[in-house]
Short mmCIF file of C-alpha atoms (C1' of nucleotides) in Angstrom, two decimals:
data_model
loop_
_atom_site.label_atom_id
_atom_site.label_comp_id
_atom_site.label_asym_id
_atom_site.label_seq_id
_atom_site.Cartn_x
_atom_site.Cartn_y
_atom_site.Cartn_z
CA MET B 23 108.11 118.62 87.22
CA THR B 24 108.49 115.28 88.88
CA ALA B 25 107.86 113.68 85.52
CA LYS B 26 111.53 113.91 84.71
CA LYS B 27 112.45 111.57 87.53
CA ILE B 28 110.01 108.98 86.22
CA HIS B 29 112.11 108.43 83.15
CA LYS B 30 114.78 106.90 85.28
CA GLN B 31 112.67 103.74 85.23
CA LYS B 32 114.10 101.04 83.04
CA ALA B 33 112.75 101.65 79.58
CA TYR B 34 111.25 99.00 77.32
CA GLY B 35 114.16 97.32 75.65
CA GLU B 36 116.69 97.86 78.38
CA VAL B 37 118.93 95.07 79.57
CA GLY B 38 117.85 94.64 83.19
CA TYR B 39 114.72 93.40 84.79
CA ALA B 40 111.71 95.48 83.79
CA LEU B 41 109.23 95.38 86.61
CA GLU B 42 106.41 96.91 84.63
CA GLU B 43 106.52 94.08 82.13
CA GLN B 44 106.05 91.34 84.71
CA VAL B 45 102.57 89.86 84.93
CA GLY B 46 102.29 90.01 88.67
CA PHE B 47 103.07 93.68 88.74
CA VAL B 48 100.61 94.71 86.04
CA LEU B 49 97.95 92.41 87.45
CA ARG B 50 98.32 94.07 90.81
CA ARG B 51 97.99 97.48 89.16
CA ALA B 52 94.93 96.46 87.18
CA HIS B 53 93.33 94.98 90.26
CA GLN B 54 93.99 98.18 92.15
CA ARG B 55 92.20 100.06 89.42
CA ALA B 56 89.22 97.72 89.58
CA THR B 57 88.81 98.00 93.34
CA SER B 58 89.28 101.74 93.19
CA VAL B 59 86.42 102.07 90.69
CA PHE B 60 84.36 99.71 92.83
CA GLN B 61 84.87 101.81 95.94
CA ARG B 62 84.02 105.00 94.08
CA LEU B 63 80.71 103.69 92.76
CA MET B 64 79.75 101.43 95.66
CA GLY B 65 81.07 103.64 98.43
CA GLU B 66 77.65 104.99 99.24
CA TRP B 67 76.45 101.49 100.14
CA ASP B 68 79.53 100.76 102.16
CA ILE B 69 80.16 97.38 100.63
CA THR B 70 83.42 95.76 99.48
CA PRO B 71 84.09 93.67 96.38
CA LEU B 72 84.36 90.48 98.40
CA GLN B 73 81.22 91.15 100.38
CA PHE B 74 79.38 91.75 97.14
CA ALA B 75 80.77 88.59 95.58
CA ALA B 76 79.67 86.63 98.64
CA LEU B 77 76.14 87.99 98.39
CA VAL B 78 75.94 87.01 94.73
CA LYS B 79 77.19 83.50 95.37
CA ILE B 80 74.95 82.90 98.36
CA ARG B 81 71.93 83.96 96.35
CA ASP B 82 72.94 81.87 93.34
CA GLU B 83 73.26 78.81 95.54
CA GLY B 84 70.24 79.43 97.72
CA ARG B 85 72.10 78.06 100.69
CA VAL B 86 75.79 77.29 101.07
CA SER B 87 78.18 76.24 103.77
CA GLN B 88 81.05 78.62 104.50
CA ASN B 89 83.71 76.45 102.93
CA GLN B 90 81.55 75.97 99.86
CA LEU B 91 81.15 79.72 99.57
CA GLY B 92 84.88 80.09 99.88
CA ARG B 93 85.48 77.73 96.99
CA LEU B 94 82.93 79.48 94.80
CA ALA B 95 84.30 82.95 95.45
CA TYR B 96 87.96 81.93 95.80
CA MET B 97 88.42 82.94 99.40
CA ASP B 98 90.27 80.78 101.89
CA PRO B 99 88.49 79.78 105.09
CA ALA B 100 90.05 82.51 107.22
CA THR B 101 88.96 85.19 104.78
CA VAL B 102 85.43 83.78 104.56
CA MET B 103 85.18 84.02 108.32
CA GLY B 104 85.71 87.74 108.19
CA VAL B 105 83.45 88.44 105.24
CA VAL B 106 80.60 86.30 106.56
CA GLY B 107 80.97 87.84 110.00
CA ARG B 108 80.55 91.33 108.57
CA LEU B 109 77.56 90.35 106.44
CA ARG B 110 75.97 88.76 109.48
CA THR B 111 76.64 91.82 111.63
CA ARG B 112 74.97 93.99 109.01
CA GLY B 113 71.99 91.68 109.02
CA LEU B 114 72.21 90.70 105.36
CA ILE B 115 72.41 86.94 105.75
CA ARG B 116 70.96 84.22 107.88
CA VAL B 117 73.22 81.65 109.48
CA LEU B 118 71.89 78.26 110.51
CA ALA B 119 73.29 74.92 111.55
CA ASP B 120 73.23 72.05 109.07
CA ALA B 121 71.13 69.28 110.56
CA ASN B 122 72.75 66.62 108.38
CA ASP B 123 76.33 67.60 109.11
CA LYS B 124 77.12 69.17 112.43
CA ARG B 125 80.40 70.58 111.17
CA ARG B 126 78.68 72.84 108.72
CA THR B 127 77.15 76.28 108.97
CA LEU B 128 74.63 77.11 106.28
CA LEU B 129 74.31 80.61 104.89
CA MET B 130 71.43 82.19 103.03
CA LEU B 131 70.33 85.71 102.18
CA ASN B 132 67.55 87.25 104.21
CA SER B 133 65.19 89.79 102.74
CA SER B 134 67.43 92.82 103.35
CA GLY B 135 70.36 90.97 101.80
CA LEU B 136 68.35 90.15 98.72
CA GLU B 137 66.99 93.66 98.48
CA LEU B 138 70.43 95.22 98.78
CA LEU B 139 71.87 92.84 96.22
CA GLU B 140 69.20 93.78 93.72
CA GLN B 141 70.05 97.44 94.15
CA LEU B 142 73.73 96.71 93.79
CA GLU B 143 73.81 94.56 90.67
CA PRO B 144 73.17 97.36 88.16
CA VAL B 145 75.89 99.41 89.86
CA ALA B 146 78.26 96.46 89.65
CA LEU B 147 77.77 96.40 85.91
CA LYS B 148 78.75 100.06 85.78
CA VAL B 149 81.86 99.20 87.78
CA SER B 150 82.94 96.69 85.16
CA GLU B 151 82.16 99.16 82.42
CA GLN B 152 84.17 101.99 83.92
CA THR B 153 87.05 99.73 84.84
CA LEU B 154 87.31 98.53 81.26
CA ASP B 155 86.85 101.99 79.85
CA PRO B 156 90.40 102.42 78.49
CA LEU B 157 89.89 99.43 76.19
CA SER B 158 87.77 98.98 73.09
CA LYS B 159 84.84 96.57 73.21
CA GLU B 160 86.88 94.06 71.28
CA GLU B 161 89.84 94.38 73.61
CA GLN B 162 87.62 94.09 76.65
CA LYS B 163 86.33 90.73 75.46
CA THR B 164 89.84 89.54 74.73
CA LEU B 165 91.12 90.59 78.12
CA ILE B 166 88.37 88.86 80.07
CA GLU B 167 88.81 85.70 78.05
CA LEU B 168 92.55 85.63 78.58
CA LEU B 169 92.19 86.27 82.30
CA ARG B 170 89.61 83.53 82.67
CA ARG B 171 92.06 81.07 81.15
CA PHE B 172 94.10 81.28 84.33
CA ASP B 173 91.21 79.57 86.00
CA VAL B 174 91.02 76.32 84.12
CA THR B 175 94.25 75.09 85.62
CA ALA B 176 92.16 74.30 88.69
CA GLU B 177 95.16 74.04 91.00
CA MET Q 19 82.72 64.96 92.65
CA THR Q 20 82.00 68.43 93.86
CA ALA Q 21 82.16 69.52 90.25
CA LYS Q 22 78.45 68.96 89.90
CA LYS Q 23 77.69 71.69 92.40
CA ILE Q 24 79.80 74.11 90.43
CA HIS Q 25 77.35 74.03 87.56
CA LYS Q 26 74.83 75.78 89.74
CA GLN Q 27 76.80 78.93 88.99
CA LYS Q 28 75.09 81.20 86.50
CA ALA Q 29 76.11 80.01 83.08
CA TYR Q 30 77.34 82.25 80.28
CA GLY Q 31 74.24 83.60 78.63
CA GLU Q 32 72.01 83.52 81.66
CA VAL Q 33 69.85 86.45 82.60
CA GLY Q 34 71.32 87.46 85.96
CA TYR Q 35 74.58 88.94 87.00
CA ALA Q 36 77.49 86.67 86.14
CA LEU Q 37 80.22 87.26 88.66
CA GLU Q 38 82.86 85.36 86.74
CA GLU Q 39 82.50 87.70 83.79
CA GLN Q 40 83.19 90.86 85.77
CA VAL Q 41 86.67 92.32 85.42
CA GLY Q 42 87.29 92.83 89.09
CA PHE Q 43 86.54 89.23 89.88
CA VAL Q 44 88.75 87.72 87.22
CA LEU Q 45 91.50 90.21 87.94
CA ARG Q 46 91.44 89.19 91.56
CA ARG Q 47 91.66 85.54 90.53
CA ALA Q 48 94.52 86.16 88.15
CA HIS Q 49 96.38 88.17 90.75
CA GLN Q 50 95.91 85.37 93.24
CA ARG Q 51 97.48 83.01 90.75
CA ALA Q 52 100.44 85.32 90.22
CA THR Q 53 101.17 85.73 93.92
CA SER Q 54 100.74 82.02 94.49
CA VAL Q 55 103.37 81.23 91.86
CA PHE Q 56 105.59 83.94 93.34
CA GLN Q 57 105.37 82.44 96.80
CA ARG Q 58 106.09 78.98 95.51
CA LEU Q 59 109.26 80.00 93.67
CA MET Q 60 110.44 82.74 96.01
CA GLY Q 61 109.40 81.08 99.24
CA GLU Q 62 112.88 79.87 99.97
CA TRP Q 63 114.13 83.48 100.11
CA ASP Q 64 111.23 84.55 102.23
CA ILE Q 65 110.42 87.62 100.18
CA THR Q 66 107.07 89.02 99.04
CA PRO Q 67 106.10 90.51 95.67
CA LEU Q 68 105.99 94.03 97.11
CA GLN Q 69 109.29 93.70 98.88
CA PHE Q 70 110.85 92.51 95.66
CA ALA Q 71 109.28 95.36 93.69
CA ALA Q 72 110.64 97.82 96.22
CA LEU Q 73 114.15 96.41 95.92
CA VAL Q 74 114.03 96.71 92.14
CA LYS Q 75 112.80 100.29 92.23
CA ILE Q 76 115.29 101.40 94.86
CA ARG Q 77 118.13 99.98 92.83
CA ASP Q 78 116.85 101.49 89.58
CA GLU Q 79 116.71 104.90 91.21
CA GLY Q 80 119.88 104.65 93.21
CA ARG Q 81 118.28 106.57 96.03
CA VAL Q 82 114.64 107.41 96.58
CA SER Q 83 112.48 108.95 99.22
CA GLN Q 84 109.72 106.78 100.62
CA ASN Q 85 106.90 108.63 98.92
CA GLN Q 86 108.77 108.54 95.65
CA LEU Q 87 109.19 104.80 96.01
CA GLY Q 88 105.50 104.51 96.71
CA ARG Q 89 104.62 106.30 93.50
CA LEU Q 90 106.99 104.17 91.46
CA ALA Q 91 105.72 100.88 92.86
CA TYR Q 92 102.10 101.97 93.33
CA MET Q 93 101.96 101.63 97.07
CA ASP Q 94 100.33 104.22 99.27
CA PRO Q 95 102.37 105.80 102.08
CA ALA Q 96 101.02 103.50 104.79
CA THR Q 97 101.91 100.40 102.79
CA VAL Q 98 105.38 101.73 102.01
CA MET Q 99 105.98 102.19 105.72
CA GLY Q 100 105.47 98.50 106.33
CA VAL Q 101 107.47 97.28 103.36
CA VAL Q 102 110.41 99.59 104.01
CA GLY Q 103 110.35 98.69 107.69
CA ARG Q 104 110.67 95.00 106.88
CA LEU Q 105 113.46 95.55 104.36
CA ARG Q 106 115.29 97.66 106.91
CA THR Q 107 114.84 95.05 109.63
CA ARG Q 108 116.31 92.44 107.31
CA GLY Q 109 119.25 94.69 106.64
CA LEU Q 110 118.69 94.99 102.90
CA ILE Q 111 118.49 98.75 102.63
CA ARG Q 112 120.10 101.81 104.10
CA VAL Q 113 117.96 104.65 105.38
CA LEU Q 114 119.36 108.14 105.65
CA ALA Q 115 118.03 111.64 106.16
CA ASP Q 116 117.86 113.99 103.19
CA ALA Q 117 120.05 116.98 103.95
CA ASN Q 118 118.23 119.21 101.47
CA ASP Q 119 114.73 118.41 102.67
CA LYS Q 120 114.27 117.50 106.28
CA ARG Q 121 110.88 115.92 105.63
CA ARG Q 122 112.40 113.21 103.50
CA THR Q 123 113.95 109.86 104.23
CA LEU Q 124 116.24 108.53 101.54
CA LEU Q 125 116.47 104.83 100.77
CA MET Q 126 119.18 102.92 99.00
CA LEU Q 127 120.24 99.30 98.71
CA ASN Q 128 123.18 98.14 100.74
CA SER Q 129 125.43 95.34 99.55
CA SER Q 130 123.29 92.50 100.90
CA GLY Q 131 120.23 94.06 99.31
CA LEU Q 132 121.94 94.28 95.95
CA GLU Q 133 123.33 90.78 96.25
CA LEU Q 134 119.93 89.34 97.12
CA LEU Q 135 118.24 91.23 94.30
CA GLU Q 136 120.70 89.82 91.79
CA GLN Q 137 119.93 86.31 92.95
CA LEU Q 138 116.23 86.99 92.78
CA GLU Q 139 115.86 88.51 89.36
CA PRO Q 140 116.29 85.31 87.35
CA VAL Q 141 113.76 83.63 89.63
CA ALA Q 142 111.35 86.51 89.09
CA LEU Q 143 111.52 85.88 85.37
CA LYS Q 144 110.55 82.27 86.01
CA VAL Q 145 107.63 83.50 88.09
CA SER Q 146 106.30 85.48 85.15
CA GLU Q 147 106.86 82.54 82.86
CA GLN Q 148 105.01 80.06 85.03
CA THR Q 149 102.20 82.47 85.76
CA LEU Q 150 101.62 82.99 82.06
CA ASP Q 151 101.99 79.33 81.28
CA PRO Q 152 98.34 78.68 80.35
CA LEU Q 153 98.61 81.18 77.50
CA SER Q 154 100.45 81.03 74.20
CA LYS Q 155 103.35 83.42 73.60
CA GLU Q 156 101.14 85.54 71.43
CA GLU Q 157 98.38 85.67 74.04
CA GLN Q 158 100.86 86.51 76.77
CA LYS Q 159 102.03 89.56 74.87
CA THR Q 160 98.44 90.64 74.24
CA LEU Q 161 97.48 90.23 77.88
CA ILE Q 162 100.37 92.28 79.21
CA GLU Q 163 99.73 95.03 76.70
CA LEU Q 164 96.05 95.21 77.53
CA LEU Q 165 96.74 95.26 81.26
CA ARG Q 166 99.32 98.00 80.90
CA ARG Q 167 96.74 100.16 79.16
CA PHE Q 168 95.00 100.56 82.51
CA ASP Q 169 98.02 102.52 83.57
CA VAL Q 170 98.09 105.35 81.08
CA THR Q 171 94.93 106.90 82.44
CA ALA Q 172 97.08 108.16 85.30
CA GLU Q 173 93.84 108.77 87.17
"C1'" DC C 17 108.93 138.07 103.73
"C1'" DC C 18 104.90 135.63 105.39
"C1'" DT C 19 101.38 132.85 105.35
"C1'" DA C 20 98.36 129.53 102.90
"C1'" DA C 21 98.71 125.49 100.50
"C1'" DC C 22 101.25 121.62 99.65
"C1'" DT C 23 104.42 117.56 100.66
"C1'" DC C 24 106.46 114.20 103.62
"C1'" DA C 25 106.55 110.55 106.94
"C1'" DT C 26 103.89 108.45 110.31
"C1'" DT C 27 99.81 106.40 113.04
"C1'" DT C 28 95.39 104.18 113.49
"C1'" DG C 29 91.75 101.48 111.91
"C1'" DT C 30 89.29 98.36 108.69
"C1'" DC C 31 89.42 94.82 105.29
"C1'" DT C 32 91.54 91.36 102.23
"C1'" DA C 33 94.86 87.19 101.77
"C1'" DC C 34 96.92 83.29 103.26
"C1'" DA C 35 99.76 79.86 106.15
"C1'" DA C 36 99.46 76.94 109.98
"C1'" DA C 37 97.35 74.93 113.76
"C1'" DT C 38 93.19 73.12 116.39
"C1'" DG C 39 89.15 70.40 117.75
"C1'" DA C 40 84.85 68.61 116.31
"C1'" DT C 41 82.71 65.90 113.09
"C1'" DG C 42 81.96 62.73 109.08
"C1'" DC C 43 83.32 58.77 106.16
"C1'" DG C 44 85.51 54.71 103.83
"C1'" DG C 45 87.86 50.42 104.10
"C1'" DA C 46 89.79 46.60 106.44
"C1'" DT H 20 82.57 48.08 113.70
"C1'" DC H 21 86.22 51.15 114.41
"C1'" DC H 22 90.21 53.75 113.04
"C1'" DG H 23 92.70 56.63 110.08
"C1'" DC H 24 91.95 60.29 107.02
"C1'" DA H 25 89.36 64.04 105.23
"C1'" DT H 26 86.45 68.03 105.96
"C1'" DC H 27 84.52 71.86 108.52
"C1'" DA H 28 84.73 76.06 111.14
"C1'" DT H 29 87.70 78.68 113.81
"C1'" DT H 30 91.97 81.16 115.73
"C1'" DT H 31 96.43 83.34 115.38
"C1'" DG H 32 99.96 85.67 113.03
"C1'" DT H 33 101.98 88.20 109.14
"C1'" DA H 34 101.53 91.12 105.11
"C1'" DG H 35 99.35 93.96 101.69
"C1'" DA H 36 95.74 97.90 100.58
"C1'" DC H 37 93.81 102.06 101.58
"C1'" DA H 38 91.21 105.96 104.08
"C1'" DA H 39 91.80 109.53 107.28
"C1'" DA H 40 94.21 112.22 110.39
"C1'" DT H 41 98.52 114.42 112.30
"C1'" DG H 42 102.69 117.37 112.79
"C1'" DA H 43 106.93 118.81 110.79
"C1'" DG H 44 108.83 120.92 106.88
"C1'" DT H 45 108.77 123.30 102.22
"C1'" DT H 46 107.21 126.38 98.60
"C1'" DA H 47 104.62 129.86 96.07
"C1'" DG H 48 102.00 134.11 95.75
"C1'" DG H 49 100.74 138.22 97.25
#
DNA sequence: CCTAACTCATTTGTCTACAAATGATGCGGA
DNA sequence: TCCGCATCATTTGTAGACAAATGAGTTAGG
């Protein structure tokens, strides 16, 4: 019914600017899909992608300062503030002052954080799986590799 | 300098959960790159990726209702509200009531909206170009195609 | 022709995302 | 040694992203 209207979109070879061929647009779409799958599978634990990423990074490091965590998980300082605050409120991490550098706040998982993370990791693998479902195994590998190339540029 | 710390991240074949190999994580990264390039090139016009997408879609359709626009640009109703509000405030679109359906609000570009959009489109192409810069032409095509496959599922 | 189910715009609330500014602290070089 | 510059955490402000709820309006089926 409404499908007819859709065809008014600029088609592939058309002259003008085709929004759905621009990287930013399709990346946004793909990212929406990924977070949607994440919410569906992780919803029952009430955790967000960023909160999960933070837990993983904190555990991998043992102990990190907030800024360090931000660099590892690609969050800017303001965003880290929020994420860390919520993890702290939920009692998943321990926050302590760095004796060697009074500017720093050190973060580490406490036992409930570690326990939760261990429950979550297998689910996170399912999230990746389901997100990538429309692609063949070969294509999945290609996609991840191409996306990771955006990283090298450091910037 | 700090590069040494980075190697504490789980390496490729390691046992545990490797965050940087999960789709959601790399998609988020890639999307960050795209919006960062967008801001850098579009900053001088003070426009955001979503606002630009909305302008394109409104022009392509001629006139759209808000919900329709949301479906075309993949924004939910609450997000559309904000974007449309800002475009209206800046005087780029015209908002009128639909005579046939009193629930609906119709949107269309006014002359300044159209004029701005025409200035912006060539810049938007540069945004895509620069974003994709780390990849070869061949890889760029592959990436876009793979990303667009996430769309077909309709979901 | 009437009502139940749907659609539309809108609000509220939570969570990313980032720019820009701030004050406290640390550090390197003259 | 001390002074400028960098780094750290933090705040404020704007904008996307979405869930959930609401009331007005439309449509389809009985």
